[in-house]
Amino acid sequence: QVQLVESGGGLVQAGASLRLSCAASGRSFGSYSMGWFRQAPGKEREFVAAISWGGYRTYYADSVKGRFTISRDNAKNTVYLQMISLKPEDTAVHYCAADSDSSWGPSLRHESEYDYWGQGTQVTVSS
């Protein structure tokens, strides 16, 4: 129904920046709330950021607030995660996800809210 493909990860030094992209195929991208999650080895997947279907509202985990920016370009069916001031603790596989219900609020912090997931892109930050 919906396919999400992340790109833009890589190996960087602490303090560097990366921009992740998530390209969506399928229908109704502009009606979906979108989120970014990340998962480090041996740890659970955790919420990073979310954006409403129209791009007017955003929400961030405390750990990335002020450093990461989520945005979307509905004409390109793409959501972005601009990451600056990267820290070693940001090292993880980063996943984008789509919520077909277009939810907004604290529920978007939870993995279970999302219906579709990408394959992930690795971000590694060295000290």
GROMACS .gro file of N, CA, C and O in nm:
model
  508
    1GLN      N    1   0.083  -0.119   0.000
    1GLN     CA    2   0.000   0.000   0.000
    1GLN      C    3   0.087   0.126   0.000
    1GLN      O    4   0.071   0.213  -0.085
    2VAL      N    5   0.178   0.136   0.097
    2VAL     CA    6   0.270   0.248   0.108
    2VAL      C    7   0.410   0.193   0.132
    2VAL      O    8   0.430   0.109   0.218
    3GLN      N    9   0.506   0.243   0.056
    3GLN     CA   10   0.645   0.205   0.073
    3GLN      C   11   0.726   0.329   0.109
    3GLN      O   12   0.712   0.434   0.045
    4LEU      N   13   0.809   0.316   0.211
    4LEU     CA   14   0.893   0.425   0.259
    4LEU      C   15   1.039   0.383   0.247
    4LEU      O   16   1.075   0.274   0.290
    5VAL      N   17   1.122   0.470   0.192
    5VAL     CA   18   1.264   0.442   0.173
    5VAL      C   19   1.345   0.557   0.229
    5VAL      O   20   1.337   0.669   0.179
    6GLU      N   21   1.425   0.528   0.332
    6GLU     CA   22   1.510   0.628   0.393
    6GLU      C   23   1.645   0.634   0.323
    6GLU      O   24   1.693   0.533   0.270
    7SER      N   25   1.708   0.750   0.328
    7SER     CA   26   1.842   0.767   0.276
    7SER      C   27   1.908   0.883   0.350
    7SER      O   28   1.842   0.959   0.420
    8GLY      N   29   2.039   0.895   0.334
    8GLY     CA   30   2.111   1.007   0.390
    8GLY      C   31   2.194   0.978   0.513
    8GLY      O   32   2.265   1.067   0.561
    9GLY      N   33   2.186   0.856   0.565
    9GLY     CA   34   2.267   0.821   0.680
    9GLY      C   35   2.414   0.809   0.644
    9GLY      O   36   2.452   0.811   0.527
   10GLY      N   37   2.497   0.796   0.745
   10GLY     CA   38   2.639   0.782   0.723
   10GLY      C   39   2.716   0.789   0.852
   10GLY      O   40   2.659   0.790   0.961
   11LEU      N   41   2.848   0.793   0.837
   11LEU     CA   42   2.941   0.802   0.949
   11LEU      C   43   2.995   0.943   0.956
   11LEU      O   44   3.055   0.992   0.859
   12VAL      N   45   2.974   1.008   1.069
   12VAL     CA   46   3.020   1.145   1.089
   12VAL      C   47   3.082   1.159   1.227
   12VAL      O   48   3.062   1.076   1.315
   13GLN      N   49   3.155   1.267   1.245
   13GLN     CA   50   3.211   1.299   1.375
   13GLN      C   51   3.112   1.377   1.459
   13GLN      O   52   3.021   1.443   1.406
   14ALA      N   53   3.128   1.370   1.588
   14ALA     CA   54   3.045   1.448   1.678
   14ALA      C   55   3.048   1.595   1.640
   14ALA      O   56   3.154   1.650   1.607
   15GLY      N   57   2.931   1.658   1.643
   15GLY     CA   58   2.918   1.797   1.604
   15GLY      C   59   2.881   1.818   1.460
   15GLY      O   60   2.845   1.931   1.422
   16ALA      N   61   2.886   1.715   1.379
   16ALA     CA   62   2.854   1.726   1.237
   16ALA      C   63   2.704   1.725   1.215
   16ALA      O   64   2.624   1.708   1.308
   17SER      N   65   2.666   1.743   1.089
   17SER     CA   66   2.526   1.746   1.050
   17SER      C   67   2.497   1.643   0.943
   17SER      O   68   2.584   1.608   0.863
   18LEU      N   69   2.375   1.595   0.942
   18LEU     CA   70   2.324   1.507   0.837
   18LEU      C   71   2.179   1.542   0.810
   18LEU      O   72   2.108   1.586   0.901
   19ARG      N   73   2.136   1.521   0.688
   19ARG     CA   74   1.995   1.531   0.656
   19ARG      C   75   1.946   1.398   0.602
   19ARG      O   76   1.995   1.351   0.499
   20LEU      N   77   1.850   1.341   0.670
   20LEU     CA   78   1.788   1.218   0.627
   20LEU      C   79   1.666   1.250   0.542
   20LEU      O   80   1.594   1.347   0.567
   21SER      N   81   1.642   1.166   0.443
   21SER     CA   82   1.524   1.179   0.359
   21SER      C   83   1.445   1.049   0.364
   21SER      O   84   1.502   0.941   0.377
   22CYS      N   85   1.316   1.062   0.351
   22CYS     CA   86   1.227   0.947   0.344
   22CYS      C   87   1.133   0.969   0.228
   22CYS      O   88   1.048   1.058   0.232
   23ALA      N   89   1.151   0.890   0.124
   23ALA     CA   90   1.069   0.900   0.004
   23ALA      C   91   0.956   0.799   0.011
   23ALA      O   92   0.980   0.681   0.037
   24ALA      N   93   0.836   0.845  -0.013
   24ALA     CA   94   0.717   0.761  -0.003
   24ALA      C   95   0.660   0.732  -0.140
   24ALA      O   96   0.652   0.821  -0.225
   25SER      N   97   0.622   0.609  -0.160
   25SER     CA   98   0.544   0.571  -0.276
   25SER      C   99   0.404   0.533  -0.230
   25SER      O  100   0.383   0.503  -0.113
   26GLY      N  101   0.312   0.535  -0.322
   26GLY     CA  102   0.175   0.505  -0.286
   26GLY      C  103   0.090   0.631  -0.280
   26GLY      O  104   0.133   0.739  -0.319
   27ARG      N  105  -0.027   0.615  -0.229
   27ARG     CA  106  -0.126   0.720  -0.230
   27ARG      C  107  -0.138   0.789  -0.095
   27ARG      O  108  -0.101   0.733   0.008
   28SER      N  109  -0.187   0.910  -0.099
   28SER     CA  110  -0.232   0.982   0.020
   28SER      C  111  -0.121   1.025   0.114
   28SER      O  112  -0.146   1.047   0.232
   29PHE      N  113   0.002   1.041   0.063
   29PHE     CA  114   0.110   1.086   0.149
   29PHE      C  115   0.075   1.217   0.219
   29PHE      O  116   0.104   1.236   0.336
   30GLY      N  117   0.013   1.307   0.145
   30GLY     CA  118  -0.021   1.437   0.200
   30GLY      C  119  -0.124   1.432   0.310
   30GLY      O  120  -0.148   1.534   0.376
   31SER      N  121  -0.187   1.319   0.331
   31SER     CA  122  -0.284   1.302   0.438
   31SER      C  123  -0.228   1.231   0.560
   31SER      O  124  -0.299   1.212   0.658
   32TYR      N  125  -0.102   1.191   0.556
   32TYR     CA  126  -0.041   1.115   0.664
   32TYR      C  127   0.038   1.204   0.759
   32TYR      O  128   0.114   1.291   0.715
   33SER      N  129   0.022   1.182   0.887
   33SER     CA  130   0.124   1.226   0.981
   33SER      C  131   0.246   1.137   0.963
   33SER      O  132   0.234   1.018   0.933
   34MET      N  133   0.364   1.194   0.981
   34MET     CA  134   0.488   1.121   0.960
   34MET      C  135   0.577   1.132   1.082
   34MET      O  136   0.577   1.234   1.151
   35GLY      N  137   0.653   1.027   1.106
   35GLY     CA  138   0.743   1.027   1.221
   35GLY      C  139   0.878   0.969   1.187
   35GLY      O  140   0.894   0.896   1.088
   36TRP      N  141   0.975   1.003   1.269
   36TRP     CA  142   1.106   0.942   1.267
   36TRP      C  143   1.130   0.874   1.401
   36TRP      O  144   1.101   0.932   1.507
   37PHE      N  145   1.182   0.752   1.393
   37PHE     CA  146   1.223   0.676   1.510
   37PHE      C  147   1.367   0.630   1.490
   37PHE      O  148   1.419   0.633   1.379
   38ARG      N  149   1.429   0.585   1.598
   38ARG     CA  150   1.563   0.532   1.585
   38ARG      C  151   1.581   0.415   1.681
   38ARG      O  152   1.514   0.405   1.784
   39GLN      N  153   1.675   0.328   1.646
   39GLN     CA  154   1.701   0.210   1.726
   39GLN      C  155   1.850   0.181   1.727
   39GLN      O  156   1.910   0.158   1.622
   40ALA      N  157   1.908   0.181   1.845
   40ALA     CA  158   2.047   0.145   1.863
   40ALA      C  159   2.057  -0.004   1.890
   40ALA      O  160   1.961  -0.066   1.937
   41PRO      N  161   2.173  -0.066   1.864
   41PRO     CA  162   2.188  -0.209   1.889
   41PRO      C  163   2.154  -0.247   2.032
   41PRO      O  164   2.201  -0.183   2.127
   42GLY      N  165   2.072  -0.348   2.048
   42GLY     CA  166   2.035  -0.396   2.179
   42GLY      C  167   1.933  -0.311   2.252
   42GLY      O  168   1.902  -0.340   2.368
   43LYS      N  169   1.882  -0.207   2.188
   43LYS     CA  170   1.786  -0.118   2.252
   43LYS      C  171   1.655  -0.117   2.175
   43LYS      O  172   1.648  -0.157   2.059
   44GLU      N  173   1.551  -0.068   2.241
   44GLU     CA  174   1.421  -0.057   2.178
   44GLU      C  175   1.417   0.062   2.084
   44GLU      O  176   1.490   0.160   2.100
   45ARG      N  177   1.329   0.055   1.987
   45ARG     CA  178   1.307   0.167   1.898
   45ARG      C  179   1.246   0.283   1.976
   45ARG      O  180   1.154   0.263   2.056
   46GLU      N  181   1.297   0.403   1.954
   46GLU     CA  182   1.249   0.519   2.028
   46GLU      C  183   1.208   0.631   1.934
   46GLU      O  184   1.263   0.648   1.824
   47PHE      N  185   1.115   0.710   1.981
   47PHE     CA  186   1.062   0.822   1.905
   47PHE      C  187   1.165   0.933   1.892
   47PHE      O  188   1.238   0.963   1.987
   48VAL      N  189   1.169   0.996   1.775
   48VAL     CA  190   1.258   1.108   1.750
   48VAL      C  191   1.180   1.235   1.720
   48VAL      O  192   1.198   1.338   1.786
   49ALA      N  193   1.092   1.231   1.619
   49ALA     CA  194   1.021   1.350   1.576
   49ALA      C  195   0.898   1.311   1.497
   49ALA      O  196   0.892   1.201   1.440
   50ALA      N  197   0.800   1.401   1.490
   50ALA     CA  198   0.679   1.378   1.412
   50ALA      C  199   0.634   1.509   1.350
   50ALA      O  200   0.664   1.618   1.400
   51ILE      N  201   0.560   1.498   1.241
   51ILE     CA  202   0.508   1.615   1.171
   51ILE      C  203   0.367   1.585   1.122
   51ILE      O  204   0.338   1.474   1.078
   52SER      N  205   0.280   1.684   1.131
   52SER     CA  206   0.142   1.666   1.091
   52SER      C  207   0.130   1.657   0.940
   52SER      O  208   0.223   1.688   0.865
   53TRP      N  209   0.013   1.618   0.894
   53TRP     CA  210  -0.006   1.593   0.751
   53TRP      C  211   0.018   1.716   0.666
   53TRP      O  212   0.066   1.705   0.553
   54GLY      N  213  -0.014   1.834   0.719
   54GLY     CA  214   0.008   1.956   0.644
   54GLY      C  215   0.142   2.022   0.670
   54GLY      O  216   0.175   2.122   0.606
   55GLY      N  217   0.219   1.968   0.764
   55GLY     CA  218   0.350   2.021   0.795
   55GLY      C  219   0.349   2.140   0.890
   55GLY      O  220   0.454   2.200   0.913
   56TYR      N  221   0.234   2.173   0.946
   56TYR     CA  222   0.223   2.292   1.030
   56TYR      C  223   0.253   2.267   1.177
   56TYR      O  224   0.276   2.363   1.251
   57ARG      N  225   0.254   2.144   1.218
   57ARG     CA  226   0.280   2.110   1.357
   57ARG      C  227   0.390   2.004   1.364
   57ARG      O  228   0.391   1.910   1.284
   58THR      N  229   0.479   2.020   1.459
   58THR     CA  230   0.589   1.927   1.478
   58THR      C  231   0.603   1.893   1.625
   58THR      O  232   0.559   1.969   1.713
   59TYR      N  233   0.667   1.781   1.651
   59TYR     CA  234   0.687   1.734   1.787
   59TYR      C  235   0.819   1.660   1.792
   59TYR      O  236   0.853   1.585   1.699
   60TYR      N  237   0.895   1.680   1.901
   60TYR     CA  238   1.028   1.623   1.912
   60TYR      C  239   1.050   1.557   2.047
   60TYR      O  240   0.996   1.602   2.149
   61ALA      N  241   1.130   1.453   2.045
   61ALA     CA  242   1.180   1.397   2.169
   61ALA      C  243   1.271   1.499   2.237
   61ALA      O  244   1.341   1.575   2.171
   62ASP      N  245   1.270   1.499   2.369
   62ASP     CA  246   1.354   1.593   2.443
   62ASP      C  247   1.502   1.578   2.407
   62ASP      O  248   1.577   1.677   2.406
   63SER      N  249   1.544   1.458   2.375
   63SER     CA  250   1.685   1.433   2.348
   63SER      C  251   1.734   1.499   2.221
   63SER      O  252   1.856   1.517   2.204
   64VAL      N  253   1.643   1.535   2.130
   64VAL     CA  254   1.684   1.594   2.003
   64VAL      C  255   1.630   1.735   1.984
   64VAL      O  256   1.666   1.801   1.885
   65LYS      N  257   1.547   1.782   2.073
   65LYS     CA  258   1.486   1.914   2.060
   65LYS      C  259   1.595   2.021   2.053
   65LYS      O  260   1.687   2.024   2.134
   66GLY      N  261   1.583   2.108   1.954
   66GLY     CA  262   1.682   2.212   1.933
   66GLY      C  263   1.795   2.172   1.843
   66GLY      O  264   1.874   2.259   1.801
   67ARG      N  265   1.808   2.044   1.812
   67ARG     CA  266   1.914   1.995   1.724
   67ARG      C  267   1.860   1.936   1.594
   67ARG      O  268   1.924   1.947   1.490
   68PHE      N  269   1.743   1.873   1.601
   68PHE     CA  270   1.685   1.808   1.484
   68PHE      C  271   1.563   1.887   1.438
   68PHE      O  272   1.489   1.943   1.520
   69THR      N  273   1.540   1.888   1.307
   69THR     CA  274   1.424   1.953   1.250
   69THR      C  275   1.357   1.859   1.151
   69THR      O  276   1.422   1.811   1.058
   70ILE      N  277   1.230   1.833   1.170
   70ILE     CA  278   1.154   1.752   1.077
   70ILE      C  279   1.077   1.844   0.983
   70ILE      O  280   1.025   1.948   1.025
   71SER      N  281   1.072   1.808   0.857
   71SER     CA  282   0.998   1.885   0.759
   71SER      C  283   0.946   1.791   0.651
   71SER      O  284   0.984   1.673   0.647
   72ARG      N  285   0.860   1.842   0.566
   72ARG     CA  286   0.807   1.758   0.459
   72ARG      C  287   0.780   1.841   0.336
   72ARG      O  288   0.753   1.961   0.343
   73ASP      N  289   0.786   1.774   0.222
   73ASP     CA  290   0.753   1.833   0.094
   73ASP      C  291   0.651   1.740   0.031
   73ASP      O  292   0.687   1.638  -0.027
   74ASN      N  293   0.525   1.773   0.047
   74ASN     CA  294   0.420   1.683   0.000
   74ASN      C  295   0.418   1.670  -0.152
   74ASN      O  296   0.376   1.567  -0.205
   75ALA      N  297   0.464   1.773  -0.222
   75ALA     CA  298   0.471   1.765  -0.367
   75ALA      C  299   0.571   1.660  -0.412
   75ALA      O  300   0.558   1.604  -0.522
   76LYS      N  301   0.672   1.633  -0.330
   76LYS     CA  302   0.774   1.533  -0.360
   76LYS      C  303   0.753   1.403  -0.284
   76LYS      O  304   0.836   1.312  -0.294
   77ASN      N  305   0.648   1.395  -0.207
   77ASN     CA  306   0.622   1.275  -0.125
   77ASN      C  307   0.742   1.240  -0.038
   77ASN      O  308   0.782   1.123  -0.027
   78THR      N  309   0.800   1.340   0.025
   78THR     CA  310   0.923   1.321   0.100
   78THR      C  311   0.916   1.392   0.235
   78THR      O  312   0.865   1.504   0.244
   79VAL      N  313   0.966   1.326   0.338
   79VAL     CA  314   0.984   1.385   0.469
   79VAL      C  315   1.132   1.385   0.501
   79VAL      O  316   1.205   1.294   0.461
   80TYR      N  317   1.177   1.488   0.572
   80TYR     CA  318   1.318   1.506   0.601
   80TYR      C  319   1.342   1.513   0.751
   80TYR      O  320   1.254   1.551   0.828
   81LEU      N  321   1.462   1.478   0.790
   81LEU     CA  322   1.508   1.500   0.926
   81LEU      C  323   1.646   1.565   0.918
   81LEU      O  324   1.744   1.497   0.885
   82GLN      N  325   1.651   1.694   0.945
   82GLN     CA  326   1.778   1.766   0.949
   82GLN      C  327   1.836   1.752   1.089
   82GLN      O  328   1.772   1.792   1.187
   83MET      N  329   1.954   1.698   1.097
   83MET     CA  330   2.019   1.672   1.224
   83MET      C  331   2.147   1.754   1.232
   83MET      O  332   2.233   1.744   1.145
   84ILE      N  333   2.160   1.834   1.336
   84ILE     CA  334   2.282   1.910   1.360
   84ILE      C  335   2.335   1.877   1.498
   84ILE      O  336   2.267   1.819   1.580
   85SER      N  337   2.459   1.916   1.521
   85SER     CA  338   2.524   1.894   1.651
   85SER      C  339   2.511   1.749   1.695
   85SER      O  340   2.476   1.719   1.810
   86LEU      N  341   2.540   1.659   1.605
   86LEU     CA  342   2.522   1.517   1.633
   86LEU      C  343   2.614   1.471   1.745
   86LEU      O  344   2.728   1.516   1.757
   87LYS      N  345   2.562   1.380   1.825
   87LYS     CA  346   2.632   1.325   1.938
   87LYS      C  347   2.648   1.175   1.921
   87LYS      O  348   2.569   1.112   1.851
   88PRO      N  349   2.747   1.114   1.986
   88PRO     CA  350   2.761   0.969   1.976
   88PRO      C  351   2.634   0.894   2.015
   88PRO      O  352   2.605   0.788   1.957
   89GLU      N  353   2.558   0.945   2.110
   89GLU     CA  354   2.435   0.879   2.150
   89GLU      C  355   2.325   0.886   2.045
   89GLU      O  356   2.220   0.822   2.061
   90ASP      N  357   2.345   0.962   1.937
   90ASP     CA  358   2.253   0.961   1.825
   90ASP      C  359   2.275   0.842   1.733
   90ASP      O  360   2.197   0.822   1.639
   91THR      N  361   2.380   0.767   1.755
   91THR     CA  362   2.410   0.652   1.670
   91THR      C  363   2.298   0.550   1.678
   91THR      O  364   2.264   0.500   1.785
   92ALA      N  365   2.239   0.520   1.563
   92ALA     CA  366   2.125   0.429   1.557
   92ALA      C  367   2.083   0.412   1.412
   92ALA      O  368   2.119   0.492   1.326
   93VAL      N  369   2.004   0.308   1.389
   93VAL     CA  370   1.931   0.299   1.264
   93VAL      C  371   1.809   0.389   1.276
   93VAL      O  372   1.734   0.379   1.373
   94HIS      N  373   1.791   0.477   1.180
   94HIS     CA  374   1.680   0.571   1.181
   94HIS      C  375   1.573   0.527   1.082
   94HIS      O  376   1.604   0.499   0.966
   95TYR      N  377   1.450   0.523   1.128
   95TYR     CA  378   1.337   0.479   1.049
   95TYR      C  379   1.234   0.590   1.034
   95TYR      O  380   1.208   0.662   1.130
   96CYS      N  381   1.176   0.601   0.917
   96CYS     CA  382   1.060   0.686   0.905
   96CYS      C  383   0.934   0.600   0.904
   96CYS      O  384   0.938   0.481   0.871
   97ALA      N  385   0.824   0.660   0.943
   97ALA     CA  386   0.698   0.588   0.957
   97ALA      C  387   0.583   0.680   0.920
   97ALA      O  388   0.591   0.802   0.935
   98ALA      N  389   0.475   0.619   0.874
   98ALA     CA  390   0.356   0.692   0.831
   98ALA      C  391   0.235   0.648   0.910
   98ALA      O  392   0.215   0.529   0.934
   99ASP      N  393   0.154   0.746   0.950
   99ASP     CA  394   0.030   0.722   1.022
   99ASP      C  395  -0.086   0.758   0.931
   99ASP      O  396  -0.112   0.877   0.905
  100SER      N  397  -0.156   0.660   0.884
  100SER     CA  398  -0.265   0.684   0.790
  100SER      C  399  -0.386   0.751   0.854
  100SER      O  400  -0.471   0.804   0.783
  101ASP      N  401  -0.393   0.752   0.986
  101ASP     CA  402  -0.504   0.816   1.056
  101ASP      C  403  -0.482   0.966   1.076
  101ASP      O  404  -0.571   1.034   1.126
  102SER      N  405  -0.365   1.015   1.038
  102SER     CA  406  -0.333   1.157   1.051
  102SER      C  407  -0.352   1.207   1.194
  102SER      O  408  -0.405   1.315   1.217
  103SER      N  409  -0.307   1.128   1.288
  103SER     CA  410  -0.319   1.164   1.428
  103SER      C  411  -0.228   1.280   1.462
  103SER      O  412  -0.129   1.307   1.393
  104TRP      N  413  -0.263   1.349   1.568
  104TRP     CA  414  -0.173   1.449   1.622
  104TRP      C  415  -0.184   1.451   1.773
  104TRP      O  416  -0.293   1.438   1.829
  105GLY      N  417  -0.071   1.466   1.836
  105GLY     CA  418  -0.067   1.471   1.980
  105GLY      C  419   0.032   1.370   2.034
  105GLY      O  420   0.114   1.313   1.961
  106PRO      N  421   0.026   1.346   2.165
  106PRO     CA  422   0.121   1.254   2.228
  106PRO      C  423   0.122   1.114   2.171
  106PRO      O  424   0.223   1.044   2.184
  107SER      N  425   0.013   1.072   2.109
  107SER     CA  426   0.009   0.937   2.054
  107SER      C  427   0.116   0.914   1.949
  107SER      O  428   0.159   0.800   1.928
  108LEU      N  429   0.161   1.018   1.880
  108LEU     CA  430   0.261   1.003   1.776
  108LEU      C  431   0.400   0.972   1.832
  108LEU      O  432   0.491   0.942   1.755
  109ARG      N  433   0.416   0.977   1.962
  109ARG     CA  434   0.539   0.932   2.025
  109ARG      C  435   0.550   0.781   2.027
  109ARG      O  436   0.659   0.727   2.049
  110HIS      N  437   0.441   0.712   2.002
  110HIS     CA  438   0.436   0.568   2.021
  110HIS      C  439   0.443   0.496   1.887
  110HIS      O  440   0.371   0.526   1.793
  111GLU      N  441   0.529   0.398   1.883
  111GLU     CA  442   0.551   0.319   1.763
  111GLU      C  443   0.421   0.258   1.711
  111GLU      O  444   0.400   0.247   1.589
  112SER      N  445   0.333   0.219   1.802
  112SER     CA  446   0.211   0.150   1.763
  112SER      C  447   0.114   0.238   1.686
  112SER      O  448   0.020   0.186   1.625
  113GLU      N  449   0.133   0.367   1.686
  113GLU     CA  450   0.044   0.458   1.616
  113GLU      C  451   0.062   0.450   1.464
  113GLU      O  452  -0.029   0.485   1.389
  114TYR      N  453   0.177   0.405   1.419
  114TYR     CA  454   0.212   0.412   1.278
  114TYR      C  455   0.180   0.284   1.203
  114TYR      O  456   0.189   0.174   1.258
  115ASP      N  457   0.145   0.301   1.078
  115ASP     CA  458   0.099   0.190   0.995
  115ASP      C  459   0.205   0.138   0.898
  115ASP      O  460   0.201   0.021   0.860
  116TYR      N  461   0.298   0.222   0.857
  116TYR     CA  462   0.397   0.186   0.757
  116TYR      C  463   0.535   0.231   0.803
  116TYR      O  464   0.551   0.337   0.864
  117TRP      N  465   0.635   0.150   0.768
  117TRP     CA  466   0.772   0.174   0.811
  117TRP      C  467   0.870   0.154   0.697
  117TRP      O  468   0.850   0.068   0.611
  118GLY      N  469   0.975   0.235   0.696
  118GLY     CA  470   1.083   0.216   0.603
  118GLY      C  471   1.182   0.113   0.654
  118GLY      O  472   1.168   0.056   0.762
  119GLN      N  473   1.285   0.089   0.574
  119GLN     CA  474   1.384  -0.014   0.606
  119GLN      C  475   1.493   0.036   0.700
  119GLN      O  476   1.568  -0.044   0.756
  120GLY      N  477   1.504   0.166   0.716
  120GLY     CA  478   1.602   0.225   0.804
  120GLY      C  479   1.728   0.269   0.733
  120GLY      O  480   1.767   0.213   0.631
  121THR      N  481   1.793   0.370   0.789
  121THR     CA  482   1.923   0.416   0.742
  121THR      C  483   2.012   0.439   0.863
  121THR      O  484   1.970   0.495   0.964
  122GLN      N  485   2.136   0.393   0.853
  122GLN     CA  486   2.227   0.395   0.967
  122GLN      C  487   2.292   0.531   0.983
  122GLN      O  488   2.347   0.586   0.888
  123VAL      N  489   2.286   0.583   1.104
  123VAL     CA  490   2.359   0.703   1.143
  123VAL      C  491   2.459   0.662   1.250
  123VAL      O  492   2.421   0.608   1.354
  124THR      N  493   2.586   0.687   1.224
  124THR     CA  494   2.691   0.657   1.320
  124THR      C  495   2.770   0.784   1.348
  124THR      O  496   2.820   0.849   1.256
  125VAL      N  497   2.781   0.819   1.475
  125VAL     CA  498   2.849   0.940   1.518
  125VAL      C  499   2.966   0.901   1.606
  125VAL      O  500   2.948   0.840   1.712
  126SER      N  501   3.085   0.934   1.563
  126SER     CA  502   3.206   0.903   1.638
  126SER      C  503   3.245   1.021   1.725
  126SER      O  504   3.220   1.137   1.691
  127SER      N  505   3.308   0.993   1.837
  127SER     CA  506   3.350   1.096   1.929
  127SER      C  507   3.489   1.148   1.895
  127SER      O  508   3.561   1.090   1.813
   0.00000   0.00000   0.00000
